Amino acid sequence: MPVSDQAFVTLATNDIYCQGALVLGQSLRNQRATRRLVVLITPQVSNLLRVILSKVFDEVIEVNLMDSADYIHLAFLKRPELGVTLTKLHCWTLTHYSKCVFLDADTLVLSNIDELFDRTEFSAAPDPGWPDCFNSGVFVFQPSLETHGLLLQHATDHGSFDGADQGLLNSFFSSWSTADIHKHLPFIYNLSSNTAYTYSPAFKRFGSSVKVVHFLGPTKPWNYKYNPQTGSVLEEGSGLANQHQTSFLNLWWKIYQHSILPLYEGFRDEEEHASPGHTAAVEELGAISAVGSSQPWPAEGPVEQTVVTDDIPPSPKGSHAEDVDLAMSVFEISIEEKVKELSPEEERRKWEEGRIDYMGKDAFARIQEKLDRFLQ
Ligand SMILES: O=c1ccn([C@@H]2O[C@H](COP(=O)(O)OP(=O)(O)O[C@H]3O[C@H](CO)[C@@H](O)[C@H](O)[C@H]3O)[C@@H](O)[C@H]2O)c(=O)[nH]1
Ligand SMILES: [Mn+2]
């Protein structure tokens, strides 16, 4: 039975993290999640990604710190380094839900986790790096404007010992490690993919019951390249730590390939016509059918929501341009952050301000090429 006043919530502040949010949302659907799926976004997220997110999530909610109440504004101005942190705290403002489970956009759900709604605020799993602290990638919370205000006050008064949300939340919910064992989520609800090997007999014993994998750390699944023929990520340069990690990465990419890429179908042509001269949303280097896009959405899992595209808050940028390039060939799929094309005026201003890209397009070799072309 679907419960409509409870929700799974994630956050994506840019088009790259949206790719993670999409896979997470799809993984929740594949596991027949019975609560609403909500994604918080910020103004940077492009229109295209908003539309795509709305195909997987029940609600796409834009949060804009600077537009919010004064006290948020104040907290933000006093501690600008806490930007993304304060954005995550926004989940406490979702007061149309009575209870929620927050999941980082770099998590992947492997089996149904609806039972997390039996827990109360504030429940989280230990952090693998310092188990007396919880990891803030998966937590159970109760939306409340009062709590939200207190959290912001805490941020303004004390900052965060790690400069981000995990430090702040740990010092705010400081009795977590001692007060109530029910608030300790088992590690299987937030298994960090890259630490699984530090206690490998435990992983052997309990690994098969893992419910949520968290790709914590600087290298995310979307930073790898994937071979759709073999169904595995390409190891070059990324130094994969171990077999478990590889199999979780392959799972992430399998969902991306079969359920997320097809959502971009139909937008490719539109994009090409809408913005001539711009790179298309999806660059087709090979046959797209070769990457399994023939499967209609959703490839797995039930359709539970109708997509009401009118409800999607439009990007204030008012443009089509998204910040992500998907490159596909028969043997390789990759997700790249787009190198922003500047207008000639912007280029000139950059030069005049002394911001010169000596290694890139302003490198001597590039300038020489231009001169040669001009002289020919
Ligand atoms: O540019 C960004 C960065 C982060 N996020 C969101 O914030 C989450 C946390 O960032 P992430 O890159 O996943 O951090 P972790 O590598 O998981 O590092 C740890 O440290 C973070 C900062 O304290 C905590 O938020 C995490 O939960 C904790 O696992 C992401 O999953 C996203 O949902 C964005 O939307 N855009
Ligand atoms: Mn994370």
Short mmCIF file of C-alpha atoms and ligand atoms in Angstrom, two decimals:
data_model
loop_
_atom_site.label_atom_id
_atom_site.label_comp_id
_atom_site.label_asym_id
_atom_site.label_seq_id
_atom_site.Cartn_x
_atom_site.Cartn_y
_atom_site.Cartn_z
CA MET A 1 0.00 0.00 0.00
CA PRO A 2 1.54 3.31 -1.04
CA VAL A 3 1.98 5.76 1.80
CA SER A 4 1.66 9.26 0.41
CA ASP A 5 2.73 11.31 3.40
CA GLN A 6 6.18 9.74 3.51
CA ALA A 7 8.97 10.10 0.98
CA PHE A 8 12.43 9.10 -0.13
CA VAL A 9 14.37 12.31 -0.73
CA THR A 10 17.59 13.07 -2.59
CA LEU A 11 19.47 16.17 -3.72
CA ALA A 12 21.17 17.23 -6.96
CA THR A 13 22.67 20.70 -7.34
CA ASN A 14 23.94 20.22 -10.90
CA ASP A 15 23.38 18.16 -14.03
CA ILE A 16 26.18 15.72 -13.20
CA TYR A 17 24.79 14.79 -9.77
CA CYS A 18 21.38 14.49 -11.50
CA GLN A 19 22.73 11.38 -13.26
CA GLY A 20 23.29 9.83 -9.85
CA ALA A 21 19.87 10.92 -8.61
CA LEU A 22 18.25 9.30 -11.68
CA VAL A 23 19.91 5.94 -11.08
CA LEU A 24 19.04 6.10 -7.37
CA GLY A 25 15.39 6.94 -8.14
CA GLN A 26 15.17 4.13 -10.68
CA SER A 27 16.77 1.69 -8.23
CA LEU A 28 14.09 2.58 -5.65
CA ARG A 29 11.38 1.94 -8.27
CA ASN A 30 12.98 -1.35 -9.29
CA GLN A 31 12.78 -2.41 -5.64
CA ARG A 32 9.10 -1.44 -5.48
CA ALA A 33 9.45 1.46 -3.06
CA THR A 34 6.01 2.31 -1.67
CA ARG A 35 6.75 5.91 -0.67
CA ARG A 36 6.88 9.06 -2.82
CA LEU A 37 10.16 9.87 -4.58
CA VAL A 38 11.35 13.46 -4.20
CA VAL A 39 14.40 15.21 -5.65
CA LEU A 40 15.57 18.61 -4.45
CA ILE A 41 17.34 20.66 -7.12
CA THR A 42 18.95 24.10 -7.25
CA PRO A 43 18.67 26.77 -9.99
CA GLN A 44 21.80 25.46 -11.79
CA VAL A 45 19.96 22.33 -12.96
CA SER A 46 19.04 22.64 -16.65
CA ASN A 47 15.53 22.36 -18.07
CA LEU A 48 16.32 19.11 -19.85
CA LEU A 49 17.43 17.41 -16.63
CA ARG A 50 14.35 18.74 -14.81
CA VAL A 51 12.12 17.06 -17.38
CA ILE A 52 14.11 13.80 -17.22
CA LEU A 53 14.07 13.82 -13.40
CA SER A 54 10.29 14.22 -13.47
CA LYS A 55 10.03 10.90 -15.34
CA VAL A 56 11.58 9.05 -12.42
CA PHE A 57 10.61 11.19 -9.41
CA ASP A 58 7.12 12.08 -8.20
CA GLU A 59 8.26 15.54 -7.18
CA VAL A 60 11.04 17.78 -8.48
CA ILE A 61 11.41 20.65 -6.01
CA GLU A 62 13.65 23.63 -6.57
CA VAL A 63 15.28 25.08 -3.50
CA ASN A 64 17.00 28.41 -3.73
CA LEU A 65 18.78 29.55 -0.61
CA MET A 66 18.86 33.17 -1.56
CA ASP A 67 15.12 33.33 -2.17
CA SER A 68 14.25 31.72 1.12
CA ALA A 69 13.46 33.23 4.48
CA ASP A 70 15.80 35.86 5.92
CA TYR A 71 17.38 33.64 8.51
CA ILE A 72 18.60 31.29 5.77
CA HIS A 73 19.96 34.26 3.90
CA LEU A 74 21.81 35.34 7.02
CA ALA A 75 23.24 31.93 7.78
CA PHE A 76 24.41 31.70 4.19
CA LEU A 77 26.09 35.07 4.18
CA LYS A 78 27.91 34.43 7.42
CA ARG A 79 29.17 31.05 6.35
CA PRO A 80 29.29 30.89 2.54
CA GLU A 81 31.49 27.78 2.66
CA LEU A 82 28.50 25.81 3.91
CA GLY A 83 26.62 26.26 0.63
CA VAL A 84 25.86 22.68 -0.40
CA THR A 85 25.46 21.77 3.27
CA LEU A 86 22.66 24.24 3.80
CA THR A 87 21.05 22.93 0.63
CA LYS A 88 20.91 19.42 2.09
CA LEU A 89 19.32 20.81 5.26
CA HIS A 90 16.47 22.03 3.08
CA CYS A 91 15.01 18.54 3.28
CA TRP A 92 13.63 19.49 6.73
CA THR A 93 11.32 22.00 5.01
CA LEU A 94 9.36 19.24 3.24
CA THR A 95 6.59 19.53 5.82
CA HIS A 96 3.94 18.01 3.53
CA TYR A 97 5.56 14.72 4.55
CA SER A 98 5.45 13.36 8.08
CA LYS A 99 8.61 11.29 7.77
CA CYS A 100 11.32 10.91 5.14
CA VAL A 101 14.42 8.93 4.30
CA PHE A 102 17.22 10.99 2.79
CA LEU A 103 19.62 9.25 0.38
CA ASP A 104 22.68 10.85 -1.22
CA ALA A 105 22.60 11.00 -5.03
CA ASP A 106 25.61 8.66 -5.05
CA THR A 107 23.74 5.79 -3.40
CA LEU A 108 22.19 2.74 -5.05
CA VAL A 109 19.33 0.69 -3.57
CA LEU A 110 19.72 -3.07 -3.99
CA SER A 111 16.59 -4.27 -2.19
CA ASN A 112 13.42 -2.85 -0.71
CA ILE A 113 14.13 -0.54 2.24
CA ASP A 114 10.59 0.55 3.16
CA GLU A 115 11.19 -0.77 6.69
CA LEU A 116 13.38 2.29 7.32
CA PHE A 117 10.12 4.19 7.87
CA ASP A 118 9.66 2.19 11.10
CA ARG A 119 12.60 4.19 12.49
CA THR A 120 12.44 7.69 13.93
CA GLU A 121 14.51 10.87 13.66
CA PHE A 122 17.49 10.87 13.73
CA SER A 123 18.56 7.47 12.47
CA ALA A 124 21.69 6.86 10.43
CA ALA A 125 24.44 4.29 9.93
CA PRO A 126 28.00 4.57 11.28
CA ASP A 127 30.59 6.31 9.14
CA PRO A 128 33.22 3.77 8.02
CA GLY A 129 36.00 6.29 8.63
CA TRP A 130 34.96 7.15 12.23
CA PRO A 131 32.21 4.85 13.49
CA ASP A 132 31.33 7.10 16.48
CA CYS A 133 30.01 9.50 13.86
CA PHE A 134 27.17 8.66 11.53
CA ASN A 135 27.47 8.97 7.78
CA SER A 136 25.03 11.54 6.42
CA GLY A 137 24.47 9.75 3.11
CA VAL A 138 21.43 7.82 4.39
CA PHE A 139 19.23 9.04 7.24
CA VAL A 140 15.68 9.00 8.60
CA PHE A 141 14.27 12.42 9.50
CA GLN A 142 11.07 14.24 10.31
CA PRO A 143 10.47 17.44 8.33
CA SER A 144 9.91 20.40 10.63
CA LEU A 145 10.48 24.11 10.12
CA GLU A 146 11.47 24.37 13.75
CA THR A 147 14.23 21.77 13.40
CA HIS A 148 15.31 23.41 10.15
CA GLY A 149 15.63 26.76 11.90
CA LEU A 150 17.60 25.22 14.77
CA LEU A 151 19.96 23.50 12.32
CA LEU A 152 20.62 26.76 10.52
CA GLN A 153 21.15 28.53 13.81
CA HIS A 154 23.62 25.81 14.77
CA ALA A 155 25.42 26.25 11.45
CA THR A 156 25.68 30.00 11.98
CA ASP A 157 26.83 29.70 15.59
CA HIS A 158 29.19 26.74 15.38
CA GLY A 159 29.92 26.06 11.70
CA SER A 160 30.75 22.49 10.85
CA PHE A 161 33.84 20.60 11.93
CA ASP A 162 34.28 19.10 8.45
CA GLY A 163 32.99 22.13 6.58
CA ALA A 164 29.98 20.20 5.34
CA ASP A 165 26.67 18.66 6.37
CA GLN A 166 28.04 15.51 7.98
CA GLY A 167 30.02 17.47 10.59
CA LEU A 168 27.13 19.81 11.25
CA LEU A 169 24.53 17.04 11.59
CA ASN A 170 26.81 15.02 13.88
CA SER A 171 27.31 17.93 16.24
CA PHE A 172 23.60 18.78 16.16
CA PHE A 173 22.39 15.20 16.74
CA SER A 174 25.29 14.65 19.12
CA SER A 175 23.69 11.93 21.26
CA TRP A 176 23.39 9.61 18.24
CA SER A 177 26.33 7.39 19.20
CA THR A 178 25.22 6.82 22.81
CA ALA A 179 21.52 7.46 23.40
CA ASP A 180 19.39 4.97 21.47
CA ILE A 181 20.59 1.90 19.60
CA HIS A 182 17.42 1.95 17.45
CA LYS A 183 18.79 5.06 15.81
CA HIS A 184 21.86 3.16 14.65
CA LEU A 185 20.98 1.87 11.23
CA PRO A 186 22.77 -1.35 10.37
CA PHE A 187 25.75 -0.88 8.07
CA ILE A 188 23.90 -2.74 5.28
CA TYR A 189 21.79 0.42 4.80
CA ASN A 190 24.85 2.48 3.93
CA LEU A 191 27.71 0.30 2.80
CA SER A 192 30.52 2.40 1.44
CA SER A 193 31.60 0.66 -1.73
CA ASN A 194 35.28 1.41 -1.29
CA THR A 195 35.75 0.25 2.30
CA ALA A 196 34.11 -3.13 1.91
CA TYR A 197 37.52 -4.77 1.70
CA THR A 198 38.95 -3.45 4.98
CA TYR A 199 37.20 -6.25 6.86
CA SER A 200 36.76 -8.77 4.12
CA PRO A 201 35.61 -11.77 6.23
CA ALA A 202 32.70 -9.59 7.39
CA PHE A 203 31.98 -8.66 3.83
CA LYS A 204 32.01 -12.37 2.88
CA ARG A 205 29.65 -13.15 5.73
CA PHE A 206 27.21 -10.23 5.42
CA GLY A 207 27.86 -8.76 1.96
CA SER A 208 24.97 -10.54 0.31
CA SER A 209 22.46 -8.78 2.60
CA VAL A 210 23.59 -5.28 1.60
CA LYS A 211 20.61 -3.06 0.84
CA VAL A 212 22.14 0.31 0.03
CA VAL A 213 25.56 0.90 -1.52
CA HIS A 214 27.12 4.34 -1.14
CA PHE A 215 29.80 5.45 -3.61
CA LEU A 216 31.32 7.75 -1.00
CA GLY A 217 34.49 9.66 -1.84
CA PRO A 218 35.87 11.61 -4.75
CA THR A 219 35.34 9.07 -7.54
CA LYS A 220 31.69 8.52 -8.42
CA PRO A 221 30.19 5.88 -10.76
CA TRP A 222 29.62 8.52 -13.44
CA ASN A 223 33.37 9.23 -13.51
CA TYR A 224 34.00 5.79 -15.01
CA LYS A 225 33.56 4.74 -18.59
CA TYR A 226 31.38 1.72 -19.26
CA ASN A 227 31.43 -0.94 -21.92
CA PRO A 228 27.81 -1.84 -22.78
CA GLN A 229 28.96 -4.99 -24.62
CA THR A 230 30.65 -6.58 -21.63
CA GLY A 231 28.50 -4.84 -19.02
CA SER A 232 31.49 -3.64 -17.06
CA VAL A 233 33.28 -0.42 -16.26
CA LEU A 234 36.60 0.22 -17.92
CA GLU A 235 39.48 0.13 -15.48
CA GLU A 236 41.86 2.46 -17.30
CA GLY A 237 43.27 5.12 -15.06
CA SER A 238 40.74 4.73 -12.26
CA GLY A 239 42.57 2.06 -10.30
CA LEU A 240 39.69 -0.08 -9.15
CA ALA A 241 40.21 -1.31 -5.61
CA ASN A 242 38.49 -4.65 -5.60
CA GLN A 243 35.99 -6.99 -7.13
CA HIS A 244 33.01 -5.96 -4.92
CA GLN A 245 33.44 -2.36 -5.85
CA THR A 246 33.54 -3.27 -9.53
CA SER A 247 30.36 -5.28 -9.31
CA PHE A 248 28.51 -2.41 -7.59
CA LEU A 249 29.76 -0.01 -10.26
CA ASN A 250 28.59 -2.41 -12.96
CA LEU A 251 25.15 -2.55 -11.34
CA TRP A 252 24.92 1.25 -11.31
CA TRP A 253 25.86 1.39 -14.99
CA LYS A 254 23.45 -1.37 -15.94
CA ILE A 255 20.57 0.71 -14.60
CA TYR A 256 21.98 3.80 -16.29
CA GLN A 257 22.22 2.02 -19.61
CA HIS A 258 18.87 0.26 -19.59
CA SER A 259 16.60 2.70 -17.77
CA ILE A 260 18.12 6.18 -17.77
CA LEU A 261 19.61 6.57 -21.26
CA PRO A 262 16.27 5.74 -22.93
CA LEU A 263 14.72 8.71 -21.08
CA TYR A 264 16.86 11.01 -23.22
CA GLU A 265 15.29 9.55 -26.38
CA GLY A 266 13.22 12.06 -28.26
CA PHE A 267 15.10 14.96 -26.71
CA ARG A 268 18.10 14.49 -28.93
CA ASP A 269 16.40 15.64 -32.13
CA GLU A 270 14.57 18.40 -30.33
CA GLU A 271 17.82 19.69 -28.89
CA GLU A 272 19.58 19.63 -32.24
CA HIS A 273 16.84 21.75 -33.78
CA ALA A 274 16.32 24.00 -30.79
CA SER A 275 19.90 25.11 -30.47
CA PRO A 276 21.79 24.82 -33.73
CA GLY A 277 25.50 25.12 -33.18
CA HIS A 278 25.30 23.69 -29.69
CA THR A 279 26.37 20.20 -28.87
CA ALA A 280 23.39 17.91 -28.76
CA ALA A 281 22.38 16.51 -25.39
CA VAL A 282 23.41 13.09 -26.48
CA GLU A 283 26.26 12.75 -28.87
CA GLU A 284 25.77 9.80 -31.06
CA LEU A 285 29.13 8.38 -31.97
CA GLY A 286 27.81 4.95 -32.73
CA ALA A 287 24.53 3.14 -33.16
CA ILE A 288 22.35 4.06 -30.23
CA SER A 289 20.35 0.85 -30.55
CA ALA A 290 23.55 -0.99 -29.74
CA VAL A 291 23.44 0.32 -26.20
CA GLY A 292 20.10 -1.24 -25.39
CA SER A 293 17.92 1.83 -25.66
CA SER A 294 15.11 -0.05 -27.38
CA GLN A 295 13.61 -1.00 -24.04
CA PRO A 296 10.74 1.30 -23.14
CA TRP A 297 10.80 3.01 -19.76
CA PRO A 298 10.64 1.72 -17.15
CA ALA A 299 12.71 -1.29 -18.06
CA GLU A 300 11.98 -2.79 -14.68
CA GLY A 301 9.59 -1.90 -11.91
CA PRO A 302 6.07 -0.53 -11.88
CA VAL A 303 4.85 2.77 -13.27
CA GLU A 304 3.32 4.50 -10.32
CA GLN A 305 3.16 8.13 -11.19
CA THR A 306 1.93 10.17 -14.07
CA VAL A 307 4.34 12.75 -15.32
CA VAL A 308 2.90 16.23 -15.13
CA THR A 309 5.52 18.28 -16.89
CA ASP A 310 3.65 21.55 -16.18
CA ASP A 311 4.61 21.18 -12.53
CA ILE A 312 8.33 21.28 -13.16
CA PRO A 313 9.86 24.53 -12.06
CA PRO A 314 11.61 25.99 -15.13
CA SER A 315 15.30 26.70 -14.95
CA PRO A 316 15.88 30.41 -14.32
CA LYS A 317 18.71 30.22 -16.81
CA GLY A 318 15.90 29.93 -19.33
CA SER A 319 18.11 28.02 -21.70
CA HIS A 320 18.29 24.56 -23.14
CA ALA A 321 21.98 24.16 -22.48
CA GLU A 322 22.78 21.42 -20.03
CA ASP A 323 26.11 20.87 -18.39
CA VAL A 324 26.54 17.24 -19.30
CA ASP A 325 27.64 15.42 -22.44
CA LEU A 326 26.78 11.79 -22.96
CA ALA A 327 29.16 10.14 -25.38
CA MET A 328 28.10 6.77 -26.72
CA SER A 329 29.68 4.28 -28.99
CA VAL A 330 29.13 0.58 -29.41
CA PHE A 331 31.91 -0.12 -26.92
CA GLU A 332 31.86 2.80 -24.57
CA ILE A 333 29.47 5.10 -22.74
CA SER A 334 30.75 8.05 -20.75
CA ILE A 335 29.30 11.03 -18.91
CA GLU A 336 31.37 14.17 -19.23
CA GLU A 337 31.02 17.57 -17.71
CA LYS A 338 30.58 20.00 -20.56
CA VAL A 339 33.29 22.53 -21.16
CA LYS A 340 31.35 25.78 -21.29
CA GLU A 341 31.61 27.68 -24.58
CA LEU A 342 32.10 31.36 -23.88
CA SER A 343 30.84 34.10 -26.15
CA PRO A 344 33.52 36.22 -27.89
CA GLU A 345 32.73 39.07 -25.44
CA GLU A 346 33.20 36.80 -22.42
CA GLU A 347 36.45 35.47 -23.92
CA ARG A 348 37.73 38.97 -24.37
CA ARG A 349 36.79 40.00 -20.83
CA LYS A 350 38.65 36.96 -19.49
CA TRP A 351 41.79 37.98 -21.41
CA GLU A 352 41.51 41.53 -20.22
CA GLU A 353 41.14 40.38 -16.62
CA GLY A 354 44.26 38.28 -17.06
CA ARG A 355 42.40 34.98 -16.74
CA ILE A 356 44.18 33.16 -19.51
CA ASP A 357 43.89 29.45 -20.11
CA TYR A 358 47.57 28.77 -20.75
CA MET A 359 47.14 25.00 -20.66
CA GLY A 360 44.01 24.85 -22.75
CA LYS A 361 42.66 26.84 -25.62
CA ASP A 362 45.00 29.81 -25.04
CA ALA A 363 48.08 27.56 -25.11
CA PHE A 364 50.79 28.59 -27.53
CA ALA A 365 50.15 25.60 -29.82
CA ARG A 366 46.45 26.57 -30.14
CA ILE A 367 47.31 30.17 -30.92
CA GLN A 368 49.90 29.02 -33.46
CA GLU A 369 47.24 26.84 -35.13
CA LYS A 370 44.91 29.82 -35.36
CA LEU A 371 47.65 31.97 -36.85
CA ASP A 372 48.53 29.28 -39.38
CA ARG A 373 44.91 28.97 -40.40
CA PHE A 374 44.64 32.74 -40.73
CA LEU A 375 47.82 32.99 -42.79
CA GLN A 376 46.83 30.25 -45.21
O1 LIG B 1 28.18 19.27 -6.15
C1 LIG B 1 27.43 18.59 -5.44
C2 LIG B 1 27.88 17.88 -4.31
C3 LIG B 1 26.99 17.14 -3.57
N1 LIG B 1 25.67 17.09 -3.90
C4 LIG B 1 24.70 16.32 -3.09
O2 LIG B 1 25.23 16.15 -1.78
C5 LIG B 1 25.49 14.77 -1.55
C6 LIG B 1 26.76 14.58 -0.73
O3 LIG B 1 27.92 14.75 -1.51
P1 LIG B 1 28.84 13.50 -1.93
O4 LIG B 1 29.69 13.92 -3.06
O5 LIG B 1 27.98 12.31 -2.12
O6 LIG B 1 29.72 13.34 -0.63
P2 LIG B 1 30.37 11.95 -0.10
O7 LIG B 1 31.48 11.54 -1.00
O8 LIG B 1 29.29 10.96 0.13
O9 LIG B 1 31.01 12.43 1.31
C7 LIG B 1 30.56 12.51 2.63
O10 LIG B 1 30.63 13.85 3.05
C8 LIG B 1 29.56 14.69 2.63
C9 LIG B 1 29.79 16.07 3.16
O11 LIG B 1 29.74 16.07 4.57
C10 LIG B 1 28.24 14.15 3.08
O12 LIG B 1 27.21 14.95 2.54
C11 LIG B 1 28.09 12.74 2.59
O13 LIG B 1 26.85 12.20 3.00
C12 LIG B 1 29.26 11.90 3.12
O14 LIG B 1 29.11 10.56 2.74
C13 LIG B 1 25.52 14.15 -2.95
O15 LIG B 1 25.30 12.75 -2.95
C14 LIG B 1 24.44 14.92 -3.64
O16 LIG B 1 23.16 14.47 -3.25
C15 LIG B 1 25.22 17.76 -5.02
O17 LIG B 1 24.05 17.69 -5.36
N2 LIG B 1 26.11 18.50 -5.76
MN MN B 2 27.61 10.53 -0.94
#
